[in-house]
JSON list of C-alpha atoms and ligand atoms in Angstrom, two decimals:
[
{"chain": "A", "resi": 1, "resn": "MET", "atom": "CA", "xyz": [72.82, 96.10, 99.70]},
{"chain": "A", "resi": 2, "resn": "VAL", "atom": "CA", "xyz": [75.45, 97.47, 97.33]},
{"chain": "A", "resi": 3, "resn": "LEU", "atom": "CA", "xyz": [79.07, 97.68, 98.65]},
{"chain": "A", "resi": 4, "resn": "ILE", "atom": "CA", "xyz": [80.85, 101.16, 98.30]},
{"chain": "A", "resi": 5, "resn": "ALA", "atom": "CA", "xyz": [84.51, 101.38, 97.24]},
{"chain": "A", "resi": 6, "resn": "PRO", "atom": "CA", "xyz": [86.06, 104.65, 97.39]},
{"chain": "A", "resi": 7, "resn": "SER", "atom": "CA", "xyz": [88.80, 105.14, 94.88]},
{"chain": "A", "resi": 8, "resn": "VAL", "atom": "CA", "xyz": [91.99, 106.76, 96.70]},
{"chain": "A", "resi": 9, "resn": "LEU", "atom": "CA", "xyz": [92.81, 108.29, 93.22]},
{"chain": "A", "resi": 10, "resn": "ALA", "atom": "CA", "xyz": [90.56, 111.30, 94.14]},
{"chain": "A", "resi": 11, "resn": "ALA", "atom": "CA", "xyz": [91.95, 111.61, 97.67]},
{"chain": "A", "resi": 12, "resn": "ASP", "atom": "CA", "xyz": [94.61, 114.23, 98.84]},
{"chain": "A", "resi": 13, "resn": "PHE", "atom": "CA", "xyz": [97.84, 112.32, 98.46]},
{"chain": "A", "resi": 14, "resn": "SER", "atom": "CA", "xyz": [99.52, 114.79, 100.87]},
{"chain": "A", "resi": 15, "resn": "ARG", "atom": "CA", "xyz": [97.44, 113.23, 103.75]},
{"chain": "A", "resi": 16, "resn": "LEU", "atom": "CA", "xyz": [96.65, 109.99, 102.40]},
{"chain": "A", "resi": 17, "resn": "ALA", "atom": "CA", "xyz": [96.31, 108.15, 106.03]},
{"chain": "A", "resi": 18, "resn": "GLU", "atom": "CA", "xyz": [93.75, 110.67, 107.19]},
{"chain": "A", "resi": 19, "resn": "GLU", "atom": "CA", "xyz": [91.95, 110.58, 103.70]},
{"chain": "A", "resi": 20, "resn": "VAL", "atom": "CA", "xyz": [91.83, 106.69, 104.20]},
{"chain": "A", "resi": 21, "resn": "LYS", "atom": "CA", "xyz": [90.46, 107.13, 107.79]},
{"chain": "A", "resi": 22, "resn": "SER", "atom": "CA", "xyz": [87.79, 109.39, 106.61]},
{"chain": "A", "resi": 23, "resn": "VAL", "atom": "CA", "xyz": [86.09, 106.75, 104.50]},
{"chain": "A", "resi": 24, "resn": "GLU", "atom": "CA", "xyz": [86.38, 103.85, 106.97]},
{"chain": "A", "resi": 25, "resn": "SER", "atom": "CA", "xyz": [82.52, 103.59, 106.91]},
{"chain": "A", "resi": 26, "resn": "ALA", "atom": "CA", "xyz": [82.58, 102.26, 103.31]},
{"chain": "A", "resi": 27, "resn": "ASP", "atom": "CA", "xyz": [83.18, 98.61, 102.51]},
{"chain": "A", "resi": 28, "resn": "TRP", "atom": "CA", "xyz": [86.13, 98.42, 100.03]},
{"chain": "A", "resi": 29, "resn": "LEU", "atom": "CA", "xyz": [89.11, 100.57, 99.44]},
{"chain": "A", "resi": 30, "resn": "HIS", "atom": "CA", "xyz": [89.78, 100.94, 95.56]},
{"chain": "A", "resi": 31, "resn": "PHE", "atom": "CA", "xyz": [93.57, 101.55, 94.48]},
{"chain": "A", "resi": 32, "resn": "ASP", "atom": "CA", "xyz": [93.89, 102.72, 90.91]},
{"chain": "A", "resi": 33, "resn": "VAL", "atom": "CA", "xyz": [97.47, 101.45, 89.73]},
{"chain": "A", "resi": 34, "resn": "MET", "atom": "CA", "xyz": [98.56, 103.12, 86.43]},
{"chain": "A", "resi": 35, "resn": "ASP", "atom": "CA", "xyz": [101.92, 102.50, 84.56]},
{"chain": "A", "resi": 36, "resn": "GLY", "atom": "CA", "xyz": [101.80, 105.19, 81.93]},
{"chain": "A", "resi": 37, "resn": "LYS", "atom": "CA", "xyz": [101.81, 102.43, 79.32]},
{"chain": "A", "resi": 38, "resn": "PHE", "atom": "CA", "xyz": [98.52, 100.41, 79.58]},
{"chain": "A", "resi": 39, "resn": "VAL", "atom": "CA", "xyz": [97.05, 104.11, 80.39]},
{"chain": "A", "resi": 40, "resn": "PRO", "atom": "CA", "xyz": [98.83, 107.40, 79.84]},
{"chain": "A", "resi": 41, "resn": "PRO", "atom": "CA", "xyz": [99.16, 108.62, 83.39]},
{"chain": "A", "resi": 42, "resn": "THR", "atom": "CA", "xyz": [101.22, 106.90, 86.28]},
{"chain": "A", "resi": 43, "resn": "THR", "atom": "CA", "xyz": [99.78, 106.89, 89.86]},
{"chain": "A", "resi": 44, "resn": "PHE", "atom": "CA", "xyz": [101.31, 104.83, 92.46]},
{"chain": "A", "resi": 45, "resn": "GLY", "atom": "CA", "xyz": [102.79, 101.25, 93.08]},
{"chain": "A", "resi": 46, "resn": "VAL", "atom": "CA", "xyz": [102.78, 98.58, 95.87]},
{"chain": "A", "resi": 47, "resn": "GLU", "atom": "CA", "xyz": [104.17, 100.65, 98.59]},
{"chain": "A", "resi": 48, "resn": "VAL", "atom": "CA", "xyz": [101.21, 102.76, 98.90]},
{"chain": "A", "resi": 49, "resn": "VAL", "atom": "CA", "xyz": [98.95, 99.76, 99.35]},
{"chain": "A", "resi": 50, "resn": "GLU", "atom": "CA", "xyz": [101.52, 98.28, 101.73]},
{"chain": "A", "resi": 51, "resn": "SER", "atom": "CA", "xyz": [101.76, 101.42, 103.79]},
{"chain": "A", "resi": 52, "resn": "LEU", "atom": "CA", "xyz": [98.10, 101.94, 104.09]},
{"chain": "A", "resi": 53, "resn": "ARG", "atom": "CA", "xyz": [97.33, 98.30, 105.03]},
{"chain": "A", "resi": 54, "resn": "GLU", "atom": "CA", "xyz": [97.82, 98.75, 108.75]},
{"chain": "A", "resi": 55, "resn": "LYS", "atom": "CA", "xyz": [95.93, 102.03, 108.65]},
{"chain": "A", "resi": 56, "resn": "SER", "atom": "CA", "xyz": [92.39, 100.54, 107.58]},
{"chain": "A", "resi": 57, "resn": "LYS", "atom": "CA", "xyz": [90.25, 97.45, 108.15]},
{"chain": "A", "resi": 58, "resn": "LEU", "atom": "CA", "xyz": [88.53, 97.75, 104.73]},
{"chain": "A", "resi": 59, "resn": "PHE", "atom": "CA", "xyz": [88.76, 95.29, 102.04]},
{"chain": "A", "resi": 60, "resn": "PHE", "atom": "CA", "xyz": [91.66, 96.11, 99.89]},
{"chain": "A", "resi": 61, "resn": "ASP", "atom": "CA", "xyz": [90.86, 96.31, 96.03]},
{"chain": "A", "resi": 62, "resn": "SER", "atom": "CA", "xyz": [93.61, 96.62, 93.77]},
{"chain": "A", "resi": 63, "resn": "HIS", "atom": "CA", "xyz": [92.65, 97.74, 90.34]},
{"chain": "A", "resi": 64, "resn": "LEU", "atom": "CA", "xyz": [95.83, 97.17, 88.08]},
{"chain": "A", "resi": 65, "resn": "MET", "atom": "CA", "xyz": [95.68, 99.30, 84.86]},
{"chain": "A", "resi": 66, "resn": "ILE", "atom": "CA", "xyz": [99.10, 98.10, 83.94]},
{"chain": "A", "resi": 67, "resn": "GLU", "atom": "CA", "xyz": [100.85, 96.03, 81.17]},
{"chain": "A", "resi": 68, "resn": "SER", "atom": "CA", "xyz": [102.29, 92.69, 82.15]},
{"chain": "A", "resi": 69, "resn": "PRO", "atom": "CA", "xyz": [100.13, 92.37, 85.18]},
{"chain": "A", "resi": 70, "resn": "GLU", "atom": "CA", "xyz": [101.49, 88.92, 86.00]},
{"chain": "A", "resi": 71, "resn": "LYS", "atom": "CA", "xyz": [104.86, 90.46, 86.91]},
{"chain": "A", "resi": 72, "resn": "GLN", "atom": "CA", "xyz": [103.29, 92.41, 89.99]},
{"chain": "A", "resi": 73, "resn": "ILE", "atom": "CA", "xyz": [100.62, 90.09, 91.29]},
{"chain": "A", "resi": 74, "resn": "LYS", "atom": "CA", "xyz": [102.93, 88.60, 93.94]},
{"chain": "A", "resi": 75, "resn": "ALA", "atom": "CA", "xyz": [104.02, 92.21, 95.20]},
{"chain": "A", "resi": 76, "resn": "PHE", "atom": "CA", "xyz": [100.25, 93.49, 95.46]},
{"chain": "A", "resi": 77, "resn": "ALA", "atom": "CA", "xyz": [99.21, 90.37, 97.12]},
{"chain": "A", "resi": 78, "resn": "ASP", "atom": "CA", "xyz": [102.10, 90.32, 99.58]},
{"chain": "A", "resi": 79, "resn": "ALA", "atom": "CA", "xyz": [101.23, 94.11, 100.31]},
{"chain": "A", "resi": 80, "resn": "GLY", "atom": "CA", "xyz": [97.75, 93.23, 101.56]},
{"chain": "A", "resi": 81, "resn": "SER", "atom": "CA", "xyz": [95.37, 93.19, 98.68]},
{"chain": "A", "resi": 82, "resn": "ASP", "atom": "CA", "xyz": [92.26, 91.29, 99.22]},
{"chain": "A", "resi": 83, "resn": "LEU", "atom": "CA", "xyz": [91.30, 91.38, 95.59]},
{"chain": "A", "resi": 84, "resn": "ILE", "atom": "CA", "xyz": [93.49, 92.15, 92.47]},
{"chain": "A", "resi": 85, "resn": "THR", "atom": "CA", "xyz": [91.86, 93.05, 89.18]},
{"chain": "A", "resi": 86, "resn": "ILE", "atom": "CA", "xyz": [93.69, 92.81, 86.08]},
{"chain": "A", "resi": 87, "resn": "HIS", "atom": "CA", "xyz": [92.67, 93.92, 82.54]},
{"chain": "A", "resi": 88, "resn": "ALA", "atom": "CA", "xyz": [91.57, 91.64, 79.82]},
{"chain": "A", "resi": 89, "resn": "GLU", "atom": "CA", "xyz": [93.21, 93.88, 77.44]},
{"chain": "A", "resi": 90, "resn": "ALA", "atom": "CA", "xyz": [96.59, 93.97, 79.27]},
{"chain": "A", "resi": 91, "resn": "SER", "atom": "CA", "xyz": [96.86, 90.05, 79.93]},
{"chain": "A", "resi": 92, "resn": "THR", "atom": "CA", "xyz": [98.35, 87.77, 77.41]},
{"chain": "A", "resi": 93, "resn": "ASP", "atom": "CA", "xyz": [96.95, 84.76, 79.34]},
{"chain": "A", "resi": 94, "resn": "LEU", "atom": "CA", "xyz": [93.87, 85.87, 81.25]},
{"chain": "A", "resi": 95, "resn": "ALA", "atom": "CA", "xyz": [92.99, 82.40, 82.66]},
{"chain": "A", "resi": 96, "resn": "ALA", "atom": "CA", "xyz": [96.44, 81.63, 83.94]},
{"chain": "A", "resi": 97, "resn": "HIS", "atom": "CA", "xyz": [96.88, 85.12, 85.49]},
{"chain": "A", "resi": 98, "resn": "LEU", "atom": "CA", "xyz": [93.60, 84.91, 87.35]},
{"chain": "A", "resi": 99, "resn": "ARG", "atom": "CA", "xyz": [94.57, 81.46, 88.65]},
{"chain": "A", "resi": 100, "resn": "GLN", "atom": "CA", "xyz": [97.77, 83.04, 89.64]},
{"chain": "A", "resi": 101, "resn": "ILE", "atom": "CA", "xyz": [95.85, 85.62, 91.78]},
{"chain": "A", "resi": 102, "resn": "ARG", "atom": "CA", "xyz": [93.89, 83.00, 93.47]},
{"chain": "A", "resi": 103, "resn": "GLY", "atom": "CA", "xyz": [96.97, 81.13, 94.15]},
{"chain": "A", "resi": 104, "resn": "HIS", "atom": "CA", "xyz": [97.85, 83.69, 96.67]},
{"chain": "A", "resi": 105, "resn": "GLY", "atom": "CA", "xyz": [94.57, 83.06, 98.59]},
{"chain": "A", "resi": 106, "resn": "ILE", "atom": "CA", "xyz": [92.94, 86.07, 97.58]},
{"chain": "A", "resi": 107, "resn": "LYS", "atom": "CA", "xyz": [89.98, 87.12, 95.16]},
{"chain": "A", "resi": 108, "resn": "SER", "atom": "CA", "xyz": [90.75, 87.45, 91.57]},
{"chain": "A", "resi": 109, "resn": "GLY", "atom": "CA", "xyz": [89.12, 90.08, 89.15]},
{"chain": "A", "resi": 110, "resn": "VAL", "atom": "CA", "xyz": [88.98, 90.92, 85.57]},
{"chain": "A", "resi": 111, "resn": "SER", "atom": "CA", "xyz": [88.14, 94.26, 84.17]},
{"chain": "A", "resi": 112, "resn": "ILE", "atom": "CA", "xyz": [87.07, 95.44, 80.62]},
{"chain": "A", "resi": 113, "resn": "ASN", "atom": "CA", "xyz": [87.25, 98.70, 79.14]},
{"chain": "A", "resi": 114, "resn": "PRO", "atom": "CA", "xyz": [84.24, 100.43, 77.44]},
{"chain": "A", "resi": 115, "resn": "PRO", "atom": "CA", "xyz": [85.05, 99.40, 74.09]},
{"chain": "A", "resi": 116, "resn": "THR", "atom": "CA", "xyz": [85.61, 95.54, 75.11]},
{"chain": "A", "resi": 117, "resn": "PRO", "atom": "CA", "xyz": [82.63, 93.35, 74.64]},
{"chain": "A", "resi": 118, "resn": "VAL", "atom": "CA", "xyz": [81.86, 91.56, 77.71]},
{"chain": "A", "resi": 119, "resn": "GLU", "atom": "CA", "xyz": [81.32, 88.28, 75.91]},
{"chain": "A", "resi": 120, "resn": "THR", "atom": "CA", "xyz": [85.22, 88.19, 75.28]},
{"chain": "A", "resi": 121, "resn": "ILE", "atom": "CA", "xyz": [85.78, 87.38, 78.93]},
{"chain": "A", "resi": 122, "resn": "GLU", "atom": "CA", "xyz": [83.18, 84.56, 79.00]},
{"chain": "A", "resi": 123, "resn": "PRO", "atom": "CA", "xyz": [85.82, 81.64, 78.69]},
{"chain": "A", "resi": 124, "resn": "VAL", "atom": "CA", "xyz": [87.72, 83.02, 81.96]},
{"chain": "A", "resi": 125, "resn": "LEU", "atom": "CA", "xyz": [84.58, 83.80, 84.17]},
{"chain": "A", "resi": 126, "resn": "SER", "atom": "CA", "xyz": [85.12, 80.48, 86.12]},
{"chain": "A", "resi": 127, "resn": "GLU", "atom": "CA", "xyz": [88.58, 81.79, 87.18]},
{"chain": "A", "resi": 128, "resn": "ALA", "atom": "CA", "xyz": [87.19, 85.18, 88.30]},
{"chain": "A", "resi": 129, "resn": "ASP", "atom": "CA", "xyz": [85.67, 86.07, 91.58]},
{"chain": "A", "resi": 130, "resn": "VAL", "atom": "CA", "xyz": [84.75, 89.56, 90.46]},
{"chain": "A", "resi": 131, "resn": "VAL", "atom": "CA", "xyz": [84.36, 91.42, 87.10]},
{"chain": "A", "resi": 132, "resn": "LEU", "atom": "CA", "xyz": [84.88, 95.11, 87.06]},
{"chain": "A", "resi": 133, "resn": "VAL", "atom": "CA", "xyz": [83.09, 96.93, 84.32]},
{"chain": "A", "resi": 134, "resn": "MET", "atom": "CA", "xyz": [84.75, 100.14, 83.33]},
{"chain": "A", "resi": 135, "resn": "SER", "atom": "CA", "xyz": [82.00, 102.83, 83.05]},
{"chain": "A", "resi": 136, "resn": "VAL", "atom": "CA", "xyz": [84.60, 105.36, 81.78]},
{"chain": "A", "resi": 137, "resn": "ASN", "atom": "CA", "xyz": [87.79, 104.90, 79.65]},
{"chain": "A", "resi": 138, "resn": "PRO", "atom": "CA", "xyz": [90.36, 104.35, 82.36]},
{"chain": "A", "resi": 139, "resn": "GLY", "atom": "CA", "xyz": [93.17, 106.67, 83.32]},
{"chain": "A", "resi": 140, "resn": "TRP", "atom": "CA", "xyz": [91.32, 109.60, 85.07]},
{"chain": "A", "resi": 141, "resn": "GLY", "atom": "CA", "xyz": [88.69, 110.26, 87.90]},
{"chain": "A", "resi": 142, "resn": "GLY", "atom": "CA", "xyz": [86.00, 112.68, 87.39]},
{"chain": "A", "resi": 143, "resn": "GLN", "atom": "CA", "xyz": [84.77, 111.63, 84.02]},
{"chain": "A", "resi": 144, "resn": "GLU", "atom": "CA", "xyz": [81.14, 111.04, 82.83]},
{"chain": "A", "resi": 145, "resn": "PHE", "atom": "CA", "xyz": [79.37, 107.58, 83.35]},
{"chain": "A", "resi": 146, "resn": "MET", "atom": "CA", "xyz": [79.10, 105.79, 79.96]},
{"chain": "A", "resi": 147, "resn": "GLU", "atom": "CA", "xyz": [75.64, 104.29, 79.53]},
{"chain": "A", "resi": 148, "resn": "SER", "atom": "CA", "xyz": [76.84, 101.43, 77.41]},
{"chain": "A", "resi": 149, "resn": "SER", "atom": "CA", "xyz": [78.10, 99.65, 80.66]},
{"chain": "A", "resi": 150, "resn": "ILE", "atom": "CA", "xyz": [74.51, 99.22, 81.69]},
{"chain": "A", "resi": 151, "resn": "GLN", "atom": "CA", "xyz": [74.16, 96.29, 78.99]},
{"chain": "A", "resi": 152, "resn": "LYS", "atom": "CA", "xyz": [77.24, 94.78, 80.02]},
{"chain": "A", "resi": 153, "resn": "ILE", "atom": "CA", "xyz": [76.23, 94.46, 83.81]},
{"chain": "A", "resi": 154, "resn": "GLU", "atom": "CA", "xyz": [72.83, 92.96, 82.78]},
{"chain": "A", "resi": 155, "resn": "TRP", "atom": "CA", "xyz": [74.76, 90.45, 80.74]},
{"chain": "A", "resi": 156, "resn": "LEU", "atom": "CA", "xyz": [76.83, 89.65, 83.75]},
{"chain": "A", "resi": 157, "resn": "LYS", "atom": "CA", "xyz": [73.87, 89.32, 86.03]},
{"chain": "A", "resi": 158, "resn": "LYS", "atom": "CA", "xyz": [72.64, 86.66, 83.60]},
{"chain": "A", "resi": 159, "resn": "ASN", "atom": "CA", "xyz": [75.92, 84.79, 82.95]},
{"chain": "A", "resi": 160, "resn": "PHE", "atom": "CA", "xyz": [78.10, 85.26, 86.03]},
{"chain": "A", "resi": 161, "resn": "SER", "atom": "CA", "xyz": [77.70, 84.16, 89.62]},
{"chain": "A", "resi": 162, "resn": "GLY", "atom": "CA", "xyz": [80.34, 86.03, 91.10]},
{"chain": "A", "resi": 163, "resn": "THR", "atom": "CA", "xyz": [80.77, 89.84, 92.11]},
{"chain": "A", "resi": 164, "resn": "ILE", "atom": "CA", "xyz": [79.83, 92.64, 89.63]},
{"chain": "A", "resi": 165, "resn": "GLU", "atom": "CA", "xyz": [81.85, 95.86, 90.17]},
{"chain": "A", "resi": 166, "resn": "VAL", "atom": "CA", "xyz": [81.16, 99.07, 88.33]},
{"chain": "A", "resi": 167, "resn": "ASP", "atom": "CA", "xyz": [83.96, 101.85, 88.06]},
{"chain": "A", "resi": 168, "resn": "GLY", "atom": "CA", "xyz": [83.74, 105.34, 86.77]},
{"chain": "A", "resi": 169, "resn": "GLY", "atom": "CA", "xyz": [81.50, 108.37, 86.93]},
{"chain": "A", "resi": 170, "resn": "ILE", "atom": "CA", "xyz": [79.16, 106.67, 89.76]},
{"chain": "A", "resi": 171, "resn": "THR", "atom": "CA", "xyz": [77.07, 109.27, 91.54]},
{"chain": "A", "resi": 172, "resn": "ALA", "atom": "CA", "xyz": [74.09, 109.70, 93.83]},
{"chain": "A", "resi": 173, "resn": "GLY", "atom": "CA", "xyz": [72.09, 110.20, 90.73]},
{"chain": "A", "resi": 174, "resn": "ASN", "atom": "CA", "xyz": [72.93, 107.24, 88.78]},
{"chain": "A", "resi": 175, "resn": "ILE", "atom": "CA", "xyz": [73.82, 104.62, 91.42]},
{"chain": "A", "resi": 176, "resn": "LYS", "atom": "CA", "xyz": [70.31, 103.12, 91.72]},
{"chain": "A", "resi": 177, "resn": "ARG", "atom": "CA", "xyz": [70.37, 102.23, 87.79]},
{"chain": "A", "resi": 178, "resn": "VAL", "atom": "CA", "xyz": [73.53, 100.30, 88.12]},
{"chain": "A", "resi": 179, "resn": "VAL", "atom": "CA", "xyz": [72.50, 98.46, 91.21]},
{"chain": "A", "resi": 180, "resn": "GLY", "atom": "CA", "xyz": [69.08, 97.68, 89.47]},
{"chain": "A", "resi": 181, "resn": "ALA", "atom": "CA", "xyz": [71.11, 96.39, 86.49]},
{"chain": "A", "resi": 182, "resn": "GLY", "atom": "CA", "xyz": [72.99, 93.95, 88.84]},
{"chain": "A", "resi": 183, "resn": "VAL", "atom": "CA", "xyz": [76.05, 95.73, 90.39]},
{"chain": "A", "resi": 184, "resn": "ASP", "atom": "CA", "xyz": [77.20, 94.43, 93.94]},
{"chain": "A", "resi": 185, "resn": "VAL", "atom": "CA", "xyz": [80.09, 97.02, 94.41]},
{"chain": "A", "resi": 186, "resn": "ALA", "atom": "CA", "xyz": [80.32, 100.45, 93.18]},
{"chain": "A", "resi": 187, "resn": "VAL", "atom": "CA", "xyz": [83.58, 102.34, 92.96]},
{"chain": "A", "resi": 188, "resn": "ALA", "atom": "CA", "xyz": [83.28, 106.13, 93.54]},
{"chain": "A", "resi": 189, "resn": "GLY", "atom": "CA", "xyz": [86.07, 108.68, 93.64]},
{"chain": "A", "resi": 190, "resn": "THR", "atom": "CA", "xyz": [85.05, 112.09, 93.09]},
{"chain": "A", "resi": 191, "resn": "ALA", "atom": "CA", "xyz": [81.41, 111.55, 94.65]},
{"chain": "A", "resi": 192, "resn": "ILE", "atom": "CA", "xyz": [83.22, 110.62, 97.84]},
{"chain": "A", "resi": 193, "resn": "PHE", "atom": "CA", "xyz": [86.52, 112.45, 97.90]},
{"chain": "A", "resi": 194, "resn": "GLY", "atom": "CA", "xyz": [85.12, 115.59, 96.29]},
{"chain": "A", "resi": 195, "resn": "LYS", "atom": "CA", "xyz": [82.93, 116.09, 99.52]},
{"chain": "A", "resi": 196, "resn": "GLN", "atom": "CA", "xyz": [83.75, 117.74, 102.74]},
{"chain": "A", "resi": 197, "resn": "ASP", "atom": "CA", "xyz": [81.96, 114.97, 104.85]},
{"chain": "A", "resi": 198, "resn": "ARG", "atom": "CA", "xyz": [82.96, 111.63, 103.52]},
{"chain": "A", "resi": 199, "resn": "ALA", "atom": "CA", "xyz": [80.67, 109.58, 105.81]},
{"chain": "A", "resi": 200, "resn": "ALA", "atom": "CA", "xyz": [77.77, 111.63, 104.50]},
{"chain": "A", "resi": 201, "resn": "ALA", "atom": "CA", "xyz": [78.80, 111.00, 101.09]},
{"chain": "A", "resi": 202, "resn": "ILE", "atom": "CA", "xyz": [79.08, 107.28, 101.56]},
{"chain": "A", "resi": 203, "resn": "ALA", "atom": "CA", "xyz": [75.61, 107.21, 103.30]},
{"chain": "A", "resi": 204, "resn": "GLU", "atom": "CA", "xyz": [74.11, 109.44, 100.41]},
{"chain": "A", "resi": 205, "resn": "LEU", "atom": "CA", "xyz": [75.34, 106.82, 98.02]},
{"chain": "A", "resi": 206, "resn": "ARG", "atom": "CA", "xyz": [74.06, 103.93, 100.02]},
{"chain": "A", "resi": 207, "resn": "ALA", "atom": "CA", "xyz": [70.51, 105.60, 100.43]},
{"chain": "A", "resi": 208, "resn": "ALA", "atom": "CA", "xyz": [70.41, 106.51, 96.73]},
{"chain": "A", "resi": 209, "resn": "SER", "atom": "CA", "xyz": [71.08, 103.01, 95.71]},
{"chain": "A", "resi": 210, "resn": "GLU", "atom": "CA", "xyz": [67.87, 101.57, 97.24]},
{"chain": "B", "resi": 301, "resn": "LIG", "atom": "C1", "xyz": [89.63, 105.36, 86.23]},
{"chain": "B", "resi": 301, "resn": "LIG", "atom": "C2", "xyz": [89.68, 104.73, 87.64]},
{"chain": "B", "resi": 301, "resn": "LIG", "atom": "C3", "xyz": [88.44, 104.96, 88.59]},
{"chain": "B", "resi": 301, "resn": "LIG", "atom": "C4", "xyz": [88.32, 106.46, 88.97]},
{"chain": "B", "resi": 301, "resn": "LIG", "atom": "C5", "xyz": [86.71, 106.58, 89.39]},
{"chain": "B", "resi": 301, "resn": "LIG", "atom": "O1", "xyz": [90.63, 105.01, 85.61]},
{"chain": "B", "resi": 301, "resn": "LIG", "atom": "O2", "xyz": [89.77, 103.29, 87.44]},
{"chain": "B", "resi": 301, "resn": "LIG", "atom": "O3", "xyz": [88.59, 104.11, 89.82]},
{"chain": "B", "resi": 301, "resn": "LIG", "atom": "O4", "xyz": [89.13, 106.54, 90.15]},
{"chain": "B", "resi": 301, "resn": "LIG", "atom": "O5", "xyz": [86.81, 108.02, 89.69]},
{"chain": "B", "resi": 301, "resn": "LIG", "atom": "P1", "xyz": [85.31, 108.79, 89.73]},
{"chain": "B", "resi": 301, "resn": "LIG", "atom": "O6", "xyz": [84.50, 108.15, 90.63]},
{"chain": "B", "resi": 301, "resn": "LIG", "atom": "O7", "xyz": [85.78, 110.28, 89.86]},
{"chain": "B", "resi": 301, "resn": "LIG", "atom": "O8", "xyz": [84.98, 108.54, 88.29]},
{"chain": "B", "resi": 302, "resn": "LIG", "atom": "ZN1", "xyz": [89.50, 101.95, 89.23]}
]
């Protein structure tokens, strides 16, 4: 069964702890960290992950959309991340930085933007526990799912034995297709936090994936 990872980017930041409690029936909690350089917006840093750690039992999935990610790996690991994902486009030594993440005893992830061919990460796949396929250009929630991600997921299903995660534009209308292509974990921001009843939204995504 596909795992559901609500993205806190779409939550109400004025009541973050309650928002996180409202999605406790999910599997992972996805944190979109943006630095205003790798992507135009800035969001939040390690303090948000750290302060929510004691409020949730979910698996903490930190998606770093930042330049020089190696400088922040330790802080995000110490804050309680179970997985840290860095971008292939942002890292100057991807294999070393993925090893650095694993060195903290947590899962390592590598993400690729829509224009980046999936084959470019083939040399580092043995260092990654998770590959995160971006199905929108990173920076904002609420964008439309890009079809080009499907071929990348299919390629990973054949060439990667780890966990395949998809991020961007996931809805009850397209989750079955991405799961059929090979996705293990689906990130959803708007499709969960945009609904009043979060447990129902999570259940709807799970039901639609089968
Ligand atoms: C985009 C982020 C996504 C985003 C997904 O840069 O990485 O995680 O929050 O939001 P939705 O599900 O609304 O497309
Ligand atoms: Zn994300």
